């Protein structure tokens, strides 16, 4: 058997054209190179519009197409036909309020796809793509230029006092395939966050507010085993699409040292109200739950940054702390937490109204 196999192999090798019979050389199709990426943000002195300009140097003239994706993730995709990236980073973090990140890929060695991740979806008038011819005299290469204007005018706030008529998004952290943190007694974060959020919803509705939950049962909001950005993007969309007044993300904390304890609240400073919302909720929550006051922190979390309205992420307590794990799992304590959050929201709207309520 083995000898027969060997013979077959030799015959195959002899019959292969490359073995002895060179095939006619094919002249390679010329493919241009994308050699440099530059970007800059600027603000129009007259209109006050902020924008970002991405500029791609290309070694030859190319064709460009684009598509503006609203869902599942807000992205602008620019296809450069007949050029591939050369010695440039395949991923660039822009980390601005207009665009998050660029990814440059070429799956066929002929064309490139530039994916621009955006904090919020663009309207068609919010971006422009142009090509600029190369100029031998000034030594300028051919360029593909993508201009993106800051898409949505900043949300207009008009906060009045009281909870009646307010529209609030509640995001019970994790869910479905993502259990979140798990305490020593196996209490899962996704269960605690949902239980508390449902109680907050009831209390808010009793006070006359309208509530949107990102999930009202044990499930992934976007899809099971999805990526973090898809999942978080879907949660943010519940707030942005329903134009809620504030967005409240509910989590429970975890740390290696089981003694670490307490309640903390995070915000991202994107309006004059985010910090006020965090402080209002933190103060009321700590006085309701009696846990260690860890204070408020500025944090660059996806949901805080991508929501258009004031938003907070609450870490109720530590599941890694056996005492807090027990408390977080009891209905009585969950009710205290819920009442603390609702009192904090009420106090936020009152303080915001006192400050004038506008932008
Ligand atoms: Zn969490």
Short mmCIF file of N, CA and C in Angstrom, two decimals, residues 68-71 74-75 118-123 126 151-152:
data_model
loop_
_atom_site.label_atom_id
_atom_site.label_comp_id
_atom_site.label_asym_id
_atom_site.label_seq_id
_atom_site.Cartn_x
_atom_site.Cartn_y
_atom_site.Cartn_z
N UNK A 68 -23.43 53.81 4.66
CA UNK A 68 -23.67 54.34 6.00
C UNK A 68 -24.55 53.34 6.74
N UNK A 69 -23.98 52.62 7.72
CA UNK A 69 -24.76 51.62 8.44
C UNK A 69 -25.32 52.20 9.74
N UNK A 70 -26.63 52.05 9.89
CA UNK A 70 -27.27 52.55 11.11
C UNK A 70 -27.33 51.41 12.13
N UNK A 71 -27.62 50.18 11.67
CA UNK A 71 -27.75 49.04 12.57
C UNK A 71 -26.96 47.86 11.98
N UNK A 74 -23.57 51.57 14.52
CA UNK A 74 -23.37 52.74 13.68
C UNK A 74 -21.95 52.75 13.11
N UNK A 75 -21.86 52.58 11.80
CA UNK A 75 -20.55 52.54 11.14
C UNK A 75 -20.64 53.18 9.77
N UNK A 118 -18.70 54.54 14.88
CA UNK A 118 -19.20 55.85 15.29
C UNK A 118 -19.96 55.75 16.60
N UNK A 119 -19.94 56.79 17.42
CA UNK A 119 -20.71 56.75 18.67
C UNK A 119 -22.21 56.71 18.40
N UNK A 120 -22.67 57.46 17.42
CA UNK A 120 -24.09 57.43 17.05
C UNK A 120 -24.19 57.41 15.52
N UNK A 121 -25.30 56.86 15.02
CA UNK A 121 -25.46 56.72 13.57
C UNK A 121 -25.49 58.09 12.89
N UNK A 122 -25.00 58.12 11.65
CA UNK A 122 -24.96 59.36 10.87
C UNK A 122 -26.21 59.50 10.02
N UNK A 123 -26.63 60.73 9.78
CA UNK A 123 -27.60 60.99 8.71
C UNK A 123 -26.78 61.13 7.44
N UNK A 126 -24.42 64.00 7.02
CA UNK A 126 -23.40 64.21 8.05
C UNK A 126 -21.98 63.84 7.61
N UNK A 151 -22.63 64.22 14.35
CA UNK A 151 -23.91 63.92 13.76
C UNK A 151 -25.13 64.57 14.41
N UNK A 152 -25.29 64.40 15.67
CA UNK A 152 -26.53 64.88 16.26
C UNK A 152 -26.24 66.15 17.02
#
